């Protein structure tokens, strides 16, 4: 009975999208979990909300689990059909998904104009600088390193600081406690993804 109940619960697209997104957001990237949900996630593609589509895409990008049966022409068509209903955060998630698909050399890619819209929205977010980042940059300047802050790179991400040392350019990310869970030992999904995609 429990197995039937569990299957019924996860035949709902909202439940599947929420479960996968929640695991990815918390940095829980159990590959077996994502692989086991791939058939259900693909089967439900027609019933996802706009947020559900973006959450599924983002979650698999964080987990770094190849999912060709999910991310195929049907998925792309759903994204295009729903494009006008996506919220700003959904476009940002789809940009990160697109970066992941590009890295994987996947054939599943958003149309160029859709990609550009996602990128433009992704880079439009105003950077926020933490006190910790200010302190780190102050120390870098104090020891005589020329420092540039919030540098936009080709992927659309911003690097907290860039310094030149002995002719080499070095990127510095200042990951304070809000980037981690469990007493600061495990990175959140957004931190995992940024580290991989920068």
mmCIF file of C-alpha atoms in Angstrom:
data_model
loop_
_atom_site.group_PDB
_atom_site.id
_atom_site.type_symbol
_atom_site.label_atom_id
_atom_site.label_comp_id
_atom_site.label_asym_id
_atom_site.label_seq_id
_atom_site.Cartn_x
_atom_site.Cartn_y
_atom_site.Cartn_z
ATOM 1 C CA UNK A 1 0.000 0.000 0.000
ATOM 2 C CA UNK A 2 2.823 2.420 0.850
ATOM 3 C CA UNK A 3 4.476 1.829 -2.539
ATOM 4 C CA UNK A 4 1.202 2.513 -4.371
ATOM 5 C CA UNK A 5 0.644 5.681 -2.326
ATOM 6 C CA UNK A 6 4.194 6.880 -3.046
ATOM 7 C CA UNK A 7 3.754 6.223 -6.776
ATOM 8 C CA UNK A 8 0.451 8.132 -6.737
ATOM 9 C CA UNK A 9 2.084 11.075 -4.961
ATOM 10 C CA UNK A 10 4.890 11.278 -7.473
ATOM 11 C CA UNK A 11 2.656 10.995 -10.502
ATOM 12 C CA UNK A 12 1.830 14.647 -9.844
ATOM 13 C CA UNK A 13 4.124 17.005 -11.764
ATOM 14 C CA UNK A 14 4.148 19.570 -8.934
ATOM 15 C CA UNK A 15 5.360 16.976 -6.440
ATOM 16 C CA UNK A 16 8.120 15.734 -8.749
ATOM 17 C CA UNK A 17 9.318 19.258 -9.571
ATOM 18 C CA UNK A 18 9.253 20.307 -5.899
ATOM 19 C CA UNK A 19 11.079 17.208 -4.679
ATOM 20 C CA UNK A 20 13.890 17.485 -7.230
ATOM 21 C CA UNK A 21 14.227 21.252 -6.827
ATOM 22 C CA UNK A 22 14.295 21.019 -3.008
ATOM 23 C CA UNK A 23 17.043 18.394 -3.072
ATOM 24 C CA UNK A 24 19.103 20.394 -5.558
ATOM 25 C CA UNK A 25 18.574 23.678 -3.697
ATOM 26 C CA UNK A 26 19.904 22.114 -0.489
ATOM 27 C CA UNK A 27 22.910 20.720 -2.355
ATOM 28 C CA UNK A 28 21.678 17.131 -2.068
ATOM 29 C CA UNK A 29 22.722 15.774 -5.430
ATOM 30 C CA UNK A 30 22.114 12.062 -5.077
ATOM 31 C CA UNK A 31 22.620 10.953 -8.677
ATOM 32 C CA UNK A 32 20.579 7.795 -8.132
ATOM 33 C CA UNK A 33 17.616 9.866 -6.945
ATOM 34 C CA UNK A 34 17.731 12.043 -10.056
ATOM 35 C CA UNK A 35 18.171 9.039 -12.355
ATOM 36 C CA UNK A 36 15.239 7.226 -10.730
ATOM 37 C CA UNK A 37 12.918 10.216 -11.221
ATOM 38 C CA UNK A 38 13.936 10.835 -14.842
ATOM 39 C CA UNK A 39 11.205 8.604 -16.407
ATOM 40 C CA UNK A 40 8.460 10.164 -14.248
ATOM 41 C CA UNK A 41 9.767 13.682 -14.869
ATOM 42 C CA UNK A 42 9.790 13.068 -18.635
ATOM 43 C CA UNK A 43 6.331 11.477 -18.628
ATOM 44 C CA UNK A 44 4.856 14.514 -16.863
ATOM 45 C CA UNK A 45 6.378 17.127 -19.200
ATOM 46 C CA UNK A 46 2.977 18.275 -20.504
ATOM 47 C CA UNK A 47 1.633 19.019 -17.036
ATOM 48 C CA UNK A 48 4.388 21.179 -15.505
ATOM 49 C CA UNK A 49 3.753 24.792 -14.684
ATOM 50 C CA UNK A 50 6.272 27.324 -15.975
ATOM 51 C CA UNK A 51 7.999 27.285 -12.597
ATOM 52 C CA UNK A 52 7.955 23.470 -12.604
ATOM 53 C CA UNK A 53 9.713 23.330 -15.991
ATOM 54 C CA UNK A 54 12.395 25.785 -14.835
ATOM 55 C CA UNK A 55 12.815 24.033 -11.470
ATOM 56 C CA UNK A 56 13.272 20.616 -13.114
ATOM 57 C CA UNK A 57 15.844 22.018 -15.552
ATOM 58 C CA UNK A 58 17.763 23.804 -12.795
ATOM 59 C CA UNK A 59 17.676 20.791 -10.465
ATOM 60 C CA UNK A 60 19.191 18.462 -13.061
ATOM 61 C CA UNK A 61 21.842 21.071 -13.875
ATOM 62 C CA UNK A 62 22.808 21.260 -10.192
ATOM 63 C CA UNK A 63 22.833 17.467 -9.868
ATOM 64 C CA UNK A 64 24.846 17.212 -13.114
ATOM 65 C CA UNK A 65 22.860 14.154 -14.172
ATOM 66 C CA UNK A 66 22.592 13.652 -17.919
ATOM 67 C CA UNK A 67 18.910 13.280 -18.801
ATOM 68 C CA UNK A 68 18.466 12.972 -22.588
ATOM 69 C CA UNK A 69 15.028 11.348 -22.270
ATOM 70 C CA UNK A 70 13.852 14.392 -20.330
ATOM 71 C CA UNK A 71 15.726 17.226 -22.016
ATOM 72 C CA UNK A 72 14.854 16.639 -25.638
ATOM 73 C CA UNK A 73 12.889 18.350 -28.426
ATOM 74 C CA UNK A 74 9.654 17.953 -26.456
ATOM 75 C CA UNK A 75 11.181 19.800 -23.474
ATOM 76 C CA UNK A 76 12.448 22.597 -25.737
ATOM 77 C CA UNK A 77 9.018 22.906 -27.370
ATOM 78 C CA UNK A 78 7.387 23.199 -23.932
ATOM 79 C CA UNK A 79 9.818 25.961 -22.976
ATOM 80 C CA UNK A 80 9.078 27.854 -26.194
ATOM 81 C CA UNK A 81 5.309 27.419 -25.716
ATOM 82 C CA UNK A 82 5.533 28.761 -22.168
ATOM 83 C CA UNK A 83 8.139 31.478 -22.798
ATOM 84 C CA UNK A 84 5.813 34.432 -22.256
ATOM 85 C CA UNK A 85 4.688 33.026 -18.903
ATOM 86 C CA UNK A 86 8.109 32.555 -17.326
ATOM 87 C CA UNK A 87 9.033 34.751 -14.378
ATOM 88 C CA UNK A 88 12.451 36.446 -14.138
ATOM 89 C CA UNK A 89 13.815 33.718 -11.824
ATOM 90 C CA UNK A 90 12.685 31.044 -14.307
ATOM 91 C CA UNK A 91 14.690 32.698 -17.099
ATOM 92 C CA UNK A 92 17.740 32.751 -14.811
ATOM 93 C CA UNK A 93 17.304 29.044 -14.060
ATOM 94 C CA UNK A 94 16.933 28.261 -17.761
ATOM 95 C CA UNK A 95 20.116 30.213 -18.495
ATOM 96 C CA UNK A 96 21.989 28.039 -15.995
ATOM 97 C CA UNK A 97 20.407 24.930 -17.525
ATOM 98 C CA UNK A 98 21.487 26.107 -20.979
ATOM 99 C CA UNK A 99 25.085 26.598 -19.768
ATOM 100 C CA UNK A 100 24.999 23.042 -18.436
ATOM 101 C CA UNK A 101 23.593 21.660 -21.687
ATOM 102 C CA UNK A 102 26.283 23.516 -23.648
ATOM 103 C CA UNK A 103 28.999 22.046 -21.404
ATOM 104 C CA UNK A 104 27.519 18.570 -21.916
ATOM 105 C CA UNK A 105 27.539 19.177 -25.683
ATOM 106 C CA UNK A 106 23.862 18.277 -25.711
ATOM 107 C CA UNK A 107 21.648 18.666 -28.731
ATOM 108 C CA UNK A 108 18.920 20.055 -26.466
ATOM 109 C CA UNK A 109 19.333 23.784 -26.642
ATOM 110 C CA UNK A 110 16.948 26.666 -26.472
ATOM 111 C CA UNK A 111 16.435 28.721 -29.654
ATOM 112 C CA UNK A 112 19.008 31.526 -29.966
ATOM 113 C CA UNK A 113 16.559 34.362 -29.242
ATOM 114 C CA UNK A 114 15.320 32.507 -26.144
ATOM 115 C CA UNK A 115 18.935 31.897 -25.014
ATOM 116 C CA UNK A 116 19.697 35.594 -25.434
ATOM 117 C CA UNK A 117 16.633 36.582 -23.428
ATOM 118 C CA UNK A 118 17.684 34.226 -20.618
ATOM 119 C CA UNK A 119 21.246 35.600 -20.675
ATOM 120 C CA UNK A 120 20.101 39.234 -20.661
ATOM 121 C CA UNK A 121 17.837 38.585 -17.679
ATOM 122 C CA UNK A 122 20.560 36.594 -15.903
ATOM 123 C CA UNK A 123 23.101 39.426 -16.130
ATOM 124 C CA UNK A 124 20.551 42.123 -15.252
ATOM 125 C CA UNK A 125 20.496 41.152 -11.583
ATOM 126 C CA UNK A 126 22.253 43.792 -9.529
ATOM 127 C CA UNK A 127 25.169 42.306 -7.601
ATOM 128 C CA UNK A 128 25.072 42.439 -3.827
ATOM 129 C CA UNK A 129 28.283 42.782 -1.902
ATOM 130 C CA UNK A 130 28.517 41.316 1.584
ATOM 131 C CA UNK A 131 30.493 42.763 4.480
ATOM 132 C CA UNK A 132 32.744 39.697 4.287
ATOM 133 C CA UNK A 133 33.466 40.436 0.627
ATOM 134 C CA UNK A 134 34.206 44.081 1.470
ATOM 135 C CA UNK A 135 36.627 42.908 4.176
ATOM 136 C CA UNK A 136 38.393 40.483 1.824
ATOM 137 C CA UNK A 137 38.752 43.124 -0.901
ATOM 138 C CA UNK A 138 40.059 45.638 1.664
ATOM 139 C CA UNK A 139 42.751 43.140 2.693
ATOM 140 C CA UNK A 140 43.704 42.463 -0.941
ATOM 141 C CA UNK A 141 44.068 46.201 -1.532
ATOM 142 C CA UNK A 142 45.981 46.563 1.734
ATOM 143 C CA UNK A 143 48.638 44.091 0.548
ATOM 144 C CA UNK A 144 48.951 45.999 -2.724
ATOM 145 C CA UNK A 145 46.930 43.872 -5.128
ATOM 146 C CA UNK A 146 44.973 45.693 -7.804
ATOM 147 C CA UNK A 147 41.446 44.377 -7.390
ATOM 148 C CA UNK A 148 38.354 44.528 -9.575
ATOM 149 C CA UNK A 149 35.025 43.634 -7.999
ATOM 150 C CA UNK A 150 31.901 41.986 -9.418
ATOM 151 C CA UNK A 151 33.502 41.226 -12.780
ATOM 152 C CA UNK A 152 31.077 39.908 -15.402
ATOM 153 C CA UNK A 153 32.426 36.829 -17.191
ATOM 154 C CA UNK A 154 31.274 35.201 -20.425
ATOM 155 C CA UNK A 155 28.936 32.743 -18.710
ATOM 156 C CA UNK A 156 26.938 35.651 -17.278
ATOM 157 C CA UNK A 157 28.110 35.117 -13.721
ATOM 158 C CA UNK A 158 29.922 37.774 -11.744
ATOM 159 C CA UNK A 159 33.157 36.930 -9.953
ATOM 160 C CA UNK A 160 33.377 38.583 -6.536
ATOM 161 C CA UNK A 161 36.917 39.839 -7.153
ATOM 162 C CA UNK A 162 39.704 39.483 -9.675
ATOM 163 C CA UNK A 163 43.350 40.184 -8.891
ATOM 164 C CA UNK A 164 46.573 40.005 -10.854
ATOM 165 C CA UNK A 165 49.436 38.151 -9.219
ATOM 166 C CA UNK A 166 52.751 37.671 -11.037
ATOM 167 C CA UNK A 167 51.066 38.323 -14.375
ATOM 168 C CA UNK A 168 48.267 35.818 -13.739
ATOM 169 C CA UNK A 169 44.619 36.746 -13.351
ATOM 170 C CA UNK A 170 42.983 35.019 -10.390
ATOM 171 C CA UNK A 171 39.275 34.975 -9.620
ATOM 172 C CA UNK A 172 38.186 35.067 -5.988
ATOM 173 C CA UNK A 173 34.781 33.993 -4.725
ATOM 174 C CA UNK A 174 33.928 34.968 -1.165
ATOM 175 C CA UNK A 175 31.484 32.311 -0.003
ATOM 176 C CA UNK A 176 30.142 33.297 3.384
ATOM 177 C CA UNK A 177 27.933 31.145 5.615
ATOM 178 C CA UNK A 178 24.739 31.717 3.577
ATOM 179 C CA UNK A 179 26.297 29.650 0.755
ATOM 180 C CA UNK A 180 26.349 26.521 2.918
ATOM 181 C CA UNK A 181 24.205 24.208 5.033
ATOM 182 C CA UNK A 182 24.944 21.889 7.936
ATOM 183 C CA UNK A 183 27.273 24.090 9.926
ATOM 184 C CA UNK A 184 28.945 25.461 6.824
ATOM 185 C CA UNK A 185 30.288 22.176 5.537
ATOM 186 C CA UNK A 186 28.161 21.561 2.445
ATOM 187 C CA UNK A 187 27.473 24.085 -0.338
ATOM 188 C CA UNK A 188 23.944 24.921 -1.422
ATOM 189 C CA UNK A 189 22.855 24.049 -4.964
ATOM 190 C CA UNK A 190 23.319 27.596 -6.255
ATOM 191 C CA UNK A 191 26.906 27.607 -4.950
ATOM 192 C CA UNK A 192 27.636 24.188 -6.477
ATOM 193 C CA UNK A 193 26.324 25.365 -9.836
ATOM 194 C CA UNK A 194 28.185 28.685 -9.813
ATOM 195 C CA UNK A 195 31.478 27.007 -8.940
ATOM 196 C CA UNK A 196 31.033 24.632 -11.855
ATOM 197 C CA UNK A 197 29.823 27.205 -14.383
ATOM 198 C CA UNK A 198 32.091 30.174 -13.729
#
